[in-house]
Structures are given as C-alpha cells and as structure tokens.
PDB file of C-alpha atoms in Angstrom:
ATOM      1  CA  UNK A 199       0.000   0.000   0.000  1.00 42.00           C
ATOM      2  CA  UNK A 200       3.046   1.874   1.064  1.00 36.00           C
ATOM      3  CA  UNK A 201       4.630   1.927  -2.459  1.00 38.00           C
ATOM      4  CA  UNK A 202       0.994   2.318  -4.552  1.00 36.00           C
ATOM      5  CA  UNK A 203       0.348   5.442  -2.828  1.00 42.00           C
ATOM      6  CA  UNK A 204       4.086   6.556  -3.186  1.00 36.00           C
ATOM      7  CA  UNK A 205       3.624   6.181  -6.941  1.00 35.00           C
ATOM      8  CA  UNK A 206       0.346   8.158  -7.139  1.00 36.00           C
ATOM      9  CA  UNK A 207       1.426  10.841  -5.484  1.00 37.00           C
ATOM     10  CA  UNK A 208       4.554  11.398  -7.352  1.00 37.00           C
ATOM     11  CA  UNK A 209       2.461  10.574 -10.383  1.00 38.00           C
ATOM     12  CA  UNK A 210      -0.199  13.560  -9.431  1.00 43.00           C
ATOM     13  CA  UNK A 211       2.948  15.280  -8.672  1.00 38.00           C
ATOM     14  CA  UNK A 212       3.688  15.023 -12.572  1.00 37.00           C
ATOM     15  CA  UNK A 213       0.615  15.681 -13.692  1.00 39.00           C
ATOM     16  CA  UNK A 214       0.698  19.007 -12.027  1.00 38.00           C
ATOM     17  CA  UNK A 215       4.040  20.177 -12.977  1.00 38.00           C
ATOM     18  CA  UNK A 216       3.064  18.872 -16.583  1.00 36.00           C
ATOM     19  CA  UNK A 217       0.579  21.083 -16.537  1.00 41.00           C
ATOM     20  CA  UNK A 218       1.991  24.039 -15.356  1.00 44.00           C
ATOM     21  CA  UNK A 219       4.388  23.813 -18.050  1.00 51.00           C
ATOM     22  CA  UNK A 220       1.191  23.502 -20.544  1.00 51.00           C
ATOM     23  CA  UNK A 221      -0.113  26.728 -19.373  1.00 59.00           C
ATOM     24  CA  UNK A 222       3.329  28.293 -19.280  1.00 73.00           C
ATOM     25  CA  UNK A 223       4.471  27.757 -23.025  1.00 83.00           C
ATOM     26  CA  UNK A 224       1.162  29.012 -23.382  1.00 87.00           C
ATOM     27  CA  UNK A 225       1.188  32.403 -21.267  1.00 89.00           C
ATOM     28  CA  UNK A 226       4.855  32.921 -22.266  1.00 89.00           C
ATOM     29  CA  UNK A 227       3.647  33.358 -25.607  1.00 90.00           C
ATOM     30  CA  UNK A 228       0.990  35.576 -24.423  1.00 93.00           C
ATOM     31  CA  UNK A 229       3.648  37.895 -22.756  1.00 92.00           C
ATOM     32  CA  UNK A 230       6.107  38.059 -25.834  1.00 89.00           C
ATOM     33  CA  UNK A 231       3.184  38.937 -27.929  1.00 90.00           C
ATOM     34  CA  UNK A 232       1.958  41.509 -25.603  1.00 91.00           C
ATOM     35  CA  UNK A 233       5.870  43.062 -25.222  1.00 88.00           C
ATOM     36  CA  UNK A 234       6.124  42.946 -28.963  1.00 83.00           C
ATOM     37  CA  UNK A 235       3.130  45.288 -29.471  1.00 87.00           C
ATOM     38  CA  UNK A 236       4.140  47.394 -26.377  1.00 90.00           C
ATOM     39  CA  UNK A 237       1.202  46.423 -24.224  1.00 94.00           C
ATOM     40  CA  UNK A 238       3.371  46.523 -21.037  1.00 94.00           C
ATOM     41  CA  UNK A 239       0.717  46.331 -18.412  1.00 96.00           C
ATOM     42  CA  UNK A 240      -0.725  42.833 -20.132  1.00 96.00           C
ATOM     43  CA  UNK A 241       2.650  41.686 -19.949  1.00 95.00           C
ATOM     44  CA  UNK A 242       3.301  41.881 -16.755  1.00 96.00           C
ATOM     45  CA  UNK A 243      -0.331  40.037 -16.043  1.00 96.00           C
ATOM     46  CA  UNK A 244       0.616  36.953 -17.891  1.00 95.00           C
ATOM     47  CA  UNK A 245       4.497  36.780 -16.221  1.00 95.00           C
ATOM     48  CA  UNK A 246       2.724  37.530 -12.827  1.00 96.00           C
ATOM     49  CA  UNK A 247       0.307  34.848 -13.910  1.00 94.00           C
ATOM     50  CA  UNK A 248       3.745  32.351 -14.346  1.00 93.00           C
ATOM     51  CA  UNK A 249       4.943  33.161 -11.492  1.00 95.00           C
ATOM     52  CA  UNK A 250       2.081  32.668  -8.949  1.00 94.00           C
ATOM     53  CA  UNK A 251       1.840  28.708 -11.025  1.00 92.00           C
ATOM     54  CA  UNK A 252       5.283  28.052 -10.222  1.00 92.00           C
ATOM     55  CA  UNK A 253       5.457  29.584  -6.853  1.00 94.00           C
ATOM     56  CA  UNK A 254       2.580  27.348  -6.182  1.00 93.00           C
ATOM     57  CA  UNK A 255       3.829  23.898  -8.352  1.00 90.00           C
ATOM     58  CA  UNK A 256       7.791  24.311  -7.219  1.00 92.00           C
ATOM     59  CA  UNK A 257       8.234  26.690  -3.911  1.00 95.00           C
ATOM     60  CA  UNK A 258      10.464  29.680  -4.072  1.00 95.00           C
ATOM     61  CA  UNK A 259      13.325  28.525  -4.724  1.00 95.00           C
ATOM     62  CA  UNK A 260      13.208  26.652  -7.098  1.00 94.00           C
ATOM     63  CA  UNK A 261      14.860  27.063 -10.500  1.00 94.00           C
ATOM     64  CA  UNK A 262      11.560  26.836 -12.739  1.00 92.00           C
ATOM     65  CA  UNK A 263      10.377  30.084 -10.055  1.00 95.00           C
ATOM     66  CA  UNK A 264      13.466  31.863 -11.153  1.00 95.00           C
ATOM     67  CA  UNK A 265      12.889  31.519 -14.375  1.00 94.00           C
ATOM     68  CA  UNK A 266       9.534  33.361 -14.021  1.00 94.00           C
ATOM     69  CA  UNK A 267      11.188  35.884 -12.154  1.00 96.00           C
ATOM     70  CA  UNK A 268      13.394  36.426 -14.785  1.00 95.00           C
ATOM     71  CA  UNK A 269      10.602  36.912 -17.072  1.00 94.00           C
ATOM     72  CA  UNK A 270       8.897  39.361 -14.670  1.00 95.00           C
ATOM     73  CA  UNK A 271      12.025  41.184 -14.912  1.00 96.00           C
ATOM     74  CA  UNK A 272      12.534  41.579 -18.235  1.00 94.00           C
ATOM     75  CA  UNK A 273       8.835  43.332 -18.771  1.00 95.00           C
ATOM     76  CA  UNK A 274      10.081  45.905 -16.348  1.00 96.00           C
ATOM     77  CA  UNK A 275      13.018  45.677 -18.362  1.00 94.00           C
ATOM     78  CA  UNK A 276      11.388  46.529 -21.570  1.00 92.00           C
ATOM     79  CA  UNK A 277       9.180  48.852 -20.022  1.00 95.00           C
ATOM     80  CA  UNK A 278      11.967  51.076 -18.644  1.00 95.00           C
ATOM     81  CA  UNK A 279      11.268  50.148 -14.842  1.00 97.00           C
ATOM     82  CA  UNK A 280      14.716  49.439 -14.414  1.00 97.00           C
ATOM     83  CA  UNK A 281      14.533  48.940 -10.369  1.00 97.00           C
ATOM     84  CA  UNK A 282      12.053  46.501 -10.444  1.00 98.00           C
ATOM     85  CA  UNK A 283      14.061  44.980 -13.448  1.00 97.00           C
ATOM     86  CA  UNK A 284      17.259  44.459 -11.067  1.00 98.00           C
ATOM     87  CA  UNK A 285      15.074  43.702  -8.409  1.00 98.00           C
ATOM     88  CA  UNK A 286      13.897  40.307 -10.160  1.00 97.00           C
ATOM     89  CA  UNK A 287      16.726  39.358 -11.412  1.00 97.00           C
ATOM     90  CA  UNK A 288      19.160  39.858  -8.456  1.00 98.00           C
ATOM     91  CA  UNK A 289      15.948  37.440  -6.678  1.00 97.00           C
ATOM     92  CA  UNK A 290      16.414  34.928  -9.835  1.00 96.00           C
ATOM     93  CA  UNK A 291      20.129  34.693  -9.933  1.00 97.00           C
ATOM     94  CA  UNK A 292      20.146  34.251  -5.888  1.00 97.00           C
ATOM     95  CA  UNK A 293      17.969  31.070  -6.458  1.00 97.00           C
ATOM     96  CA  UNK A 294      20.277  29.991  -9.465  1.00 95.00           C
ATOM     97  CA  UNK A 295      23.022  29.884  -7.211  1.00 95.00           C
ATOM     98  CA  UNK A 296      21.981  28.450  -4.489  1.00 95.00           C
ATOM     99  CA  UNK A 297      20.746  25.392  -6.531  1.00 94.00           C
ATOM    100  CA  UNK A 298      22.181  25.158  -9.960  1.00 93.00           C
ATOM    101  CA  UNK A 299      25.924  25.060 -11.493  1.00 93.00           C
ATOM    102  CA  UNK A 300      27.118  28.205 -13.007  1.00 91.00           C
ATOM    103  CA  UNK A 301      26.782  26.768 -17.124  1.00 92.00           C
ATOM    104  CA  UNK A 302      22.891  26.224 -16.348  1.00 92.00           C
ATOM    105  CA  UNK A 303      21.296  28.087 -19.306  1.00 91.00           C
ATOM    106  CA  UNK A 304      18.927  29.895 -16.790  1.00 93.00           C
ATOM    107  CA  UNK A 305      21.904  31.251 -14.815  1.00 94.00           C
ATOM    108  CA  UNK A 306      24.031  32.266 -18.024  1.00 93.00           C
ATOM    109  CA  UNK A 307      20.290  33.986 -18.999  1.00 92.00           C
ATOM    110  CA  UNK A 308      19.851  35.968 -16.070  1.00 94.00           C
ATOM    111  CA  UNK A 309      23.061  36.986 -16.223  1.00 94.00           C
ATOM    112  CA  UNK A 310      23.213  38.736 -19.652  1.00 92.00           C
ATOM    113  CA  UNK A 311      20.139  39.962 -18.681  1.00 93.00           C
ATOM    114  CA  UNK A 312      21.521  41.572 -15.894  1.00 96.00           C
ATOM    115  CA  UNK A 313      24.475  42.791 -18.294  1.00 94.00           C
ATOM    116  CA  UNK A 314      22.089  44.093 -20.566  1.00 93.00           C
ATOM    117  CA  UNK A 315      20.088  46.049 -17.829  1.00 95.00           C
ATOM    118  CA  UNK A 316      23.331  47.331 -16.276  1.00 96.00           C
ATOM    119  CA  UNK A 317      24.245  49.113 -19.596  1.00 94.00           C
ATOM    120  CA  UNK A 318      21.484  50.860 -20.046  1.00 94.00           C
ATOM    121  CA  UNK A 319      21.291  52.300 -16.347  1.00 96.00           C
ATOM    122  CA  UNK A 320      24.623  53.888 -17.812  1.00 95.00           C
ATOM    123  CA  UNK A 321      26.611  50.924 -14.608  1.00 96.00           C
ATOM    124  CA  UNK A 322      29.131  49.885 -17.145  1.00 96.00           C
ATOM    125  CA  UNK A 323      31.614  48.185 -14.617  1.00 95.00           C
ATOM    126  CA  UNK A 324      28.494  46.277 -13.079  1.00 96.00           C
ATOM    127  CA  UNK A 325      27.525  45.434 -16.929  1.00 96.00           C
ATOM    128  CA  UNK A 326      31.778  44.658 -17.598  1.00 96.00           C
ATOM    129  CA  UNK A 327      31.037  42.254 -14.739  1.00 96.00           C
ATOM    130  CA  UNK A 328      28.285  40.213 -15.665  1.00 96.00           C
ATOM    131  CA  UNK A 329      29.504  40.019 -19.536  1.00 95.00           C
ATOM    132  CA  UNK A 330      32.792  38.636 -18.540  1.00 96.00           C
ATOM    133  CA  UNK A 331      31.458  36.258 -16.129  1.00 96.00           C
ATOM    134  CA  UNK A 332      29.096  35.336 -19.196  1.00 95.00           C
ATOM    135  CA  UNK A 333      31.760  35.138 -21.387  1.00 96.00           C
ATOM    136  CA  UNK A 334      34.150  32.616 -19.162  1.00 96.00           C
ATOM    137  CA  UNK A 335      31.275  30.638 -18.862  1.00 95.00           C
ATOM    138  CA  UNK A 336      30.561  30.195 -22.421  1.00 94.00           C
ATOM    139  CA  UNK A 337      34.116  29.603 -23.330  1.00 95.00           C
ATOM    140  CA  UNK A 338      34.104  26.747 -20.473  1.00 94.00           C
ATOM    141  CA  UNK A 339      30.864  25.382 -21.698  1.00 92.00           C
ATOM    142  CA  UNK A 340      30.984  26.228 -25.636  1.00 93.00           C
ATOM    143  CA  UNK A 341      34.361  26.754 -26.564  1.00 95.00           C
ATOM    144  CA  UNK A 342      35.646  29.612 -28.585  1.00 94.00           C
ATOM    145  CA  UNK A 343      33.929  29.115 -31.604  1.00 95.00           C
ATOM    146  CA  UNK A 344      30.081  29.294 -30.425  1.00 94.00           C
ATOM    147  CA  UNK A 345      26.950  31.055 -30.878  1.00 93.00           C
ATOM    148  CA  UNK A 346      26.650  32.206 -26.969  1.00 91.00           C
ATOM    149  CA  UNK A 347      30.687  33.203 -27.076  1.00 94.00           C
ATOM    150  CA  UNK A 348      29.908  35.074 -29.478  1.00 95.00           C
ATOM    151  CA  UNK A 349      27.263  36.957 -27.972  1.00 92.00           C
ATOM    152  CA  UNK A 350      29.115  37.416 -24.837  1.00 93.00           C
ATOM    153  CA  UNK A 351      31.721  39.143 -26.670  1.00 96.00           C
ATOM    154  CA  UNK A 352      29.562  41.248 -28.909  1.00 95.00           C
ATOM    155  CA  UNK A 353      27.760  42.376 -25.263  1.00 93.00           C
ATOM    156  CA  UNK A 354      31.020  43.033 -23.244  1.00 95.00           C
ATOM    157  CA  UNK A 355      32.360  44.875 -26.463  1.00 97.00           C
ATOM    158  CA  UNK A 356      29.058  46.966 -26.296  1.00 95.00           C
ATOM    159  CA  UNK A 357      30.165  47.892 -22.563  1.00 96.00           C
ATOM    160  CA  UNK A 358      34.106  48.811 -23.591  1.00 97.00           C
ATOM    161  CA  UNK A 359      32.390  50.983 -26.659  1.00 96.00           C
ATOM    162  CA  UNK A 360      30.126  52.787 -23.988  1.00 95.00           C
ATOM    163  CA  UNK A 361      33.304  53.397 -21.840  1.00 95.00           C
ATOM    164  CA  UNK A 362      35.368  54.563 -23.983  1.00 96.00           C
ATOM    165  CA  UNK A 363      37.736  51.861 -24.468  1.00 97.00           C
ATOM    166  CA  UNK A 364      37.812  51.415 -28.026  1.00 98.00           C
ATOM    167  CA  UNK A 365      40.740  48.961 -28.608  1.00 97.00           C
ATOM    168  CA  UNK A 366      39.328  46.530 -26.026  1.00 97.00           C
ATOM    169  CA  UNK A 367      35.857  47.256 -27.853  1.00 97.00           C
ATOM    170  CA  UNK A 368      37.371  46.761 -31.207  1.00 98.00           C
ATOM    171  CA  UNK A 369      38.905  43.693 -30.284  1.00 97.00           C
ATOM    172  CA  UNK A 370      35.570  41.423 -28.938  1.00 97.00           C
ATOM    173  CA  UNK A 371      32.981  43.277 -30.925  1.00 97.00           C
ATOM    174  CA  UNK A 372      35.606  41.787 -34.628  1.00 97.00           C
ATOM    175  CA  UNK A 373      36.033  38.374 -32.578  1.00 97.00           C
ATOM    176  CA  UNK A 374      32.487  38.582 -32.214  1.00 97.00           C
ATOM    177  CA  UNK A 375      31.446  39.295 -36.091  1.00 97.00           C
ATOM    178  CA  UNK A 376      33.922  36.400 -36.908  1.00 97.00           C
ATOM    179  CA  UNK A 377      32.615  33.505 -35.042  1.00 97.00           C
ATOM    180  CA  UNK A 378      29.065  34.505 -35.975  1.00 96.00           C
ATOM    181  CA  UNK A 379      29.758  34.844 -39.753  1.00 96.00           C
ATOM    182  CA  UNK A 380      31.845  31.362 -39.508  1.00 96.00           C
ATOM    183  CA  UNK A 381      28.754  29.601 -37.103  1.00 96.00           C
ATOM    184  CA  UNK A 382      25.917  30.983 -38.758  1.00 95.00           C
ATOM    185  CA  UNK A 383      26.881  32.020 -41.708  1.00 94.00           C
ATOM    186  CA  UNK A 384      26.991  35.653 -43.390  1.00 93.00           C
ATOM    187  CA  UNK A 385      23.119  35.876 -43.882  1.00 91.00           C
ATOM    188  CA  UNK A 386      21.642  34.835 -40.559  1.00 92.00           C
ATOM    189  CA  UNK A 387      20.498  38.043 -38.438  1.00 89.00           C
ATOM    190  CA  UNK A 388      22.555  37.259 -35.203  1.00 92.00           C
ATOM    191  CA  UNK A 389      25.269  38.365 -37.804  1.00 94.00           C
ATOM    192  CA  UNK A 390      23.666  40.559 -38.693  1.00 92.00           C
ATOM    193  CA  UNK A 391      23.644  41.784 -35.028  1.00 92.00           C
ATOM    194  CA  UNK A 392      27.141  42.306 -34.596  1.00 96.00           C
ATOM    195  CA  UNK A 393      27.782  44.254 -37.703  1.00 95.00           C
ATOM    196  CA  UNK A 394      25.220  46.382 -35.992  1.00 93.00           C
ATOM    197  CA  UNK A 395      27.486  46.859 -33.009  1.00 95.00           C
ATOM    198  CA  UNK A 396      30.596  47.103 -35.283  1.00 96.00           C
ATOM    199  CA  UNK A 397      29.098  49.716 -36.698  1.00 95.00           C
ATOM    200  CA  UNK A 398      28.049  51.547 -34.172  1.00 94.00           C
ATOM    201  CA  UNK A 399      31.442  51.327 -32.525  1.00 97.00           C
ATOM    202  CA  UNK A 400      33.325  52.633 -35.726  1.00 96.00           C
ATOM    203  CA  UNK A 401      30.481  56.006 -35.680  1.00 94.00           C
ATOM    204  CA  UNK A 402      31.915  56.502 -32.267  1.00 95.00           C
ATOM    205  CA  UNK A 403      35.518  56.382 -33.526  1.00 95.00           C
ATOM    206  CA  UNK A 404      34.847  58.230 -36.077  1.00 94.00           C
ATOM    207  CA  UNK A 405      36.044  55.874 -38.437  1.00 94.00           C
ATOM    208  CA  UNK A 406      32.968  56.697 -40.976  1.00 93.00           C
ATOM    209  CA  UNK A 407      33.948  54.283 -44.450  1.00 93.00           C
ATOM    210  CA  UNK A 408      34.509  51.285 -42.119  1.00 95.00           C
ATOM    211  CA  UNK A 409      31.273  52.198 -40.257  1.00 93.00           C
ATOM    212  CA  UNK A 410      29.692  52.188 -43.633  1.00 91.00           C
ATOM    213  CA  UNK A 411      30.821  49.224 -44.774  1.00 93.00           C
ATOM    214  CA  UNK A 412      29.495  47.107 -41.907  1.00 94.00           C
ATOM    215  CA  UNK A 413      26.216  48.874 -42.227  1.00 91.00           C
ATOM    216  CA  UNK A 414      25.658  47.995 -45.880  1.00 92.00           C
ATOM    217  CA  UNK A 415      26.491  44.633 -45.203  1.00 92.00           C
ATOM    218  CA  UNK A 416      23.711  44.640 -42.363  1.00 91.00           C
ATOM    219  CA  UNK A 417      21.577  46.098 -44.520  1.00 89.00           C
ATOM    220  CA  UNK A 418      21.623  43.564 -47.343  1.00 89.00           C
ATOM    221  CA  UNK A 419      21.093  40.453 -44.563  1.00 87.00           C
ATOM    222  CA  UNK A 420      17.908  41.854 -42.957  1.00 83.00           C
ATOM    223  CA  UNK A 421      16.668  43.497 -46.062  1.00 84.00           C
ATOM    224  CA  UNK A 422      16.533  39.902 -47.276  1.00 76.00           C
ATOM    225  CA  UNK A 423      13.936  39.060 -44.372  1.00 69.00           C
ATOM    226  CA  UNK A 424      12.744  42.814 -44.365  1.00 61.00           C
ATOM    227  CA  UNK A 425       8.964  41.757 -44.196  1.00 62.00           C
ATOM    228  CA  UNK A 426       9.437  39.631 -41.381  1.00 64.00           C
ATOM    229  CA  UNK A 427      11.362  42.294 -39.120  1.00 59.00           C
ATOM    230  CA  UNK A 428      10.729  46.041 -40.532  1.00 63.00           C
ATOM    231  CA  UNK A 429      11.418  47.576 -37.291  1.00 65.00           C
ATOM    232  CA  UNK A 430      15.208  46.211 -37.521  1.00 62.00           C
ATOM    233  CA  UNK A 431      15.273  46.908 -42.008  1.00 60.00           C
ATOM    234  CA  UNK A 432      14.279  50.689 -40.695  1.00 72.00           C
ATOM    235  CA  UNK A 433      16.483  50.760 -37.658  1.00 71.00           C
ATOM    236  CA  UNK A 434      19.519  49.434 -40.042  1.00 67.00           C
ATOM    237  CA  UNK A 435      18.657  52.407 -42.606  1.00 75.00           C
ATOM    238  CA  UNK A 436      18.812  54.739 -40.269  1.00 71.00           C
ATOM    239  CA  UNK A 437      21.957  53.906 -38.679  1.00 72.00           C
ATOM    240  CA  UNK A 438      23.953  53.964 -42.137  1.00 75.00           C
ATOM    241  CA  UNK A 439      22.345  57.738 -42.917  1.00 72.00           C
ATOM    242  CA  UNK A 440      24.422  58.845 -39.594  1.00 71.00           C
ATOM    243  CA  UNK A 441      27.878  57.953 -41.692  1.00 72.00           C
ATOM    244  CA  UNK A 442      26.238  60.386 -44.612  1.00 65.00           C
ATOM    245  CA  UNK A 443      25.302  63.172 -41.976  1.00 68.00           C
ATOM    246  CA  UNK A 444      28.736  62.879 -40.320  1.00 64.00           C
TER     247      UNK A 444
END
C-alpha cells in the first residue's frame, strides 16, 4: 500500500508540474506577444500569472520560479522600470546559485540579462562584470567558436564601446562578427547583429567608411527578411544615414 500510494502521489505530482508547463508555453507566448506590441501592463499580467503557477507547483526557490522571475524582470526591463528589473533578477540569480551550477542556461540567462540592464542604467563596470562572467562561462561550456561566445563578446564589447575603451571594444565586438559569420553564416540576423554593433562602434571612432561598410552589409542580410522584421530593415537604414550626416 506503502509503495501504490508513493507512486500516485509522485504521479499527481507530474501531472501538475506537466501542466503548469502547458499553461506556461502558453502564457509565455501571451507575454512576448503583448511586449512585442508594447502592451506593457498585459505583460506583466501573464508573467505575474507564471509566477504565482510556479510559486505554487515548485516553492520559491526553485529554478523553474526563477525563471519566471526572470521573465517578470525583463517586462520591467522593456518597459523602462529598471529597479524593479534588477530587483527580479538579483531574486532569480540568488535562487540559481543556491541550486544550480554556473553553465545552467537559466543562470548564463539571467546573467546577460543583468548585463544588458546594467548598460542601459549607464553601470558599465556592473555590466563589464556580468559580460565577462558570461563570457568565461561560455568559453568553459561552448568553446571559442560558439553562438553564446559570441554573444558574450559582442555584449562586453558593447560595454568597452560605452566606456570609452575602443581597442578593447574593437577587439571582442571583430572576434564577435567572426565567429558569428563562420557559425551561422553571413546571412543569418545574429550576424547581422554584430555588424550592428561594429558599426556603431566605428560612428563613435569616427572611423565613418569602415562604419559604412558594416552597415551595408547589415543592410543587405535583414533586407533579405525585411517583411518579417521592418522595425530592424528601418532601424539598419537609419543607422547607415548617420555615416552620410557625419
């Protein structure tokens, strides 16, 4: 009898995660929609919506609870709340700690995330920080020649550009653009990314032709998949007229 009711209740106990997870992929779709057409406050419902289902599946500190936390934080991220941004994440990456290893996806996540926030509240050596730890991760996890490395260097070259420190900038935003070109290939949009930031670091060194250069070849990748993502075909336009004005 012992054993029967052992295996029902870890049974129900699948059930009911299974289902959170159901209703999950399905609000987490809800939320990206709703952040994609800048409806902040609907946003925010579904990821609070997440959150109260895993608080109640998996506890509070669990890693499936940090996840939602992370999502809660990213809304506020996206919707320029950028205290209640940290505030979520700095809960999420607590939990991460405390009960996964350091190359768990969620952890590298809320990380970047964190990098990511920490650049835009103008905190470049808090943003330095969480890149680099990002970065040593990936290289551990991915080796050099990876999608995420790449990333991590295109984000911590972001952060030297920001500073100041061109040559360092220089130096991960090319390393960057290489991997990506040589992982994706030369027409996938992550590539298409880091020209972006090439770019944009060559404007700020005033090196105008080279800035150019990258920008046309942005241009020509996400014009190519311009009625899927006309925000980013605009955005790309608009960056190359700043070489003509300059």
């Amino acid at each position: 009898n012992f054993f029967f009711f052992l295996f029902f209740f870890l049974l129900m106990a699948f059930a009911v995660s299974l289902s959170a997870q159901k209703n999950n992929s399905y609000d987490f779709e809800c939320m990206i929609n709703a952040i994609n057409s800048g409806n902040y406050d609907r946003a925010i419902y579904y990821a609070e919506k997440m959150l109260k289902s895993d608080r109640s599946v998996y506890g509070e500190k669990h890693p499936e609870y940090a996840g939602s936390l992370v999502n809660l934080g990213l809304v506020y991220y996206y919707k320029g709340d950028y205290s209640k941004a940290e505030s979520y994440y700095l809960k999420a990456l607590n939990i991460y700690k405390s009960k996964v290893t350091k190359d768990n996806p969620g952890y590298i996540s809320c990380l970047n995330n964190l990098g990511n926030l920490y650049s835009d509240m103008s905190e470049y050596s808090k943003a330095e920080s969480s890149y680099k730890e990002v970065l040593d991760i990936s290289r551990s996890k991915y080796g050099e020649k990876h999608e995420r490395t790449a990333k991590a260097m295109h984000g911590l070259g972001s952060v030297y550009r920001m500073m100041g420190n061109y040559s360092k900038a220089e130096y991960y935003c090319l390393e960057a653009t290489k991997i990506m070109k040589l992982v994706l290939g030369e027409n996938h949009l992550e590539y298409a990314v880091t020209l972006h930031g090439l770019g944009d670091l060559y404007v700020a060194m005033g090196d105008y032709p080279r800035a150019e250069s990258c920008y046309q070849e942005m241009i020509k990748i996400r014009k190519s998949k311009a009625s899927e993502h006309p925000v980013l075909y605009a955005g790309s336009l608009a960056s190359l007229a700043t070489t003509y004005i300059n």
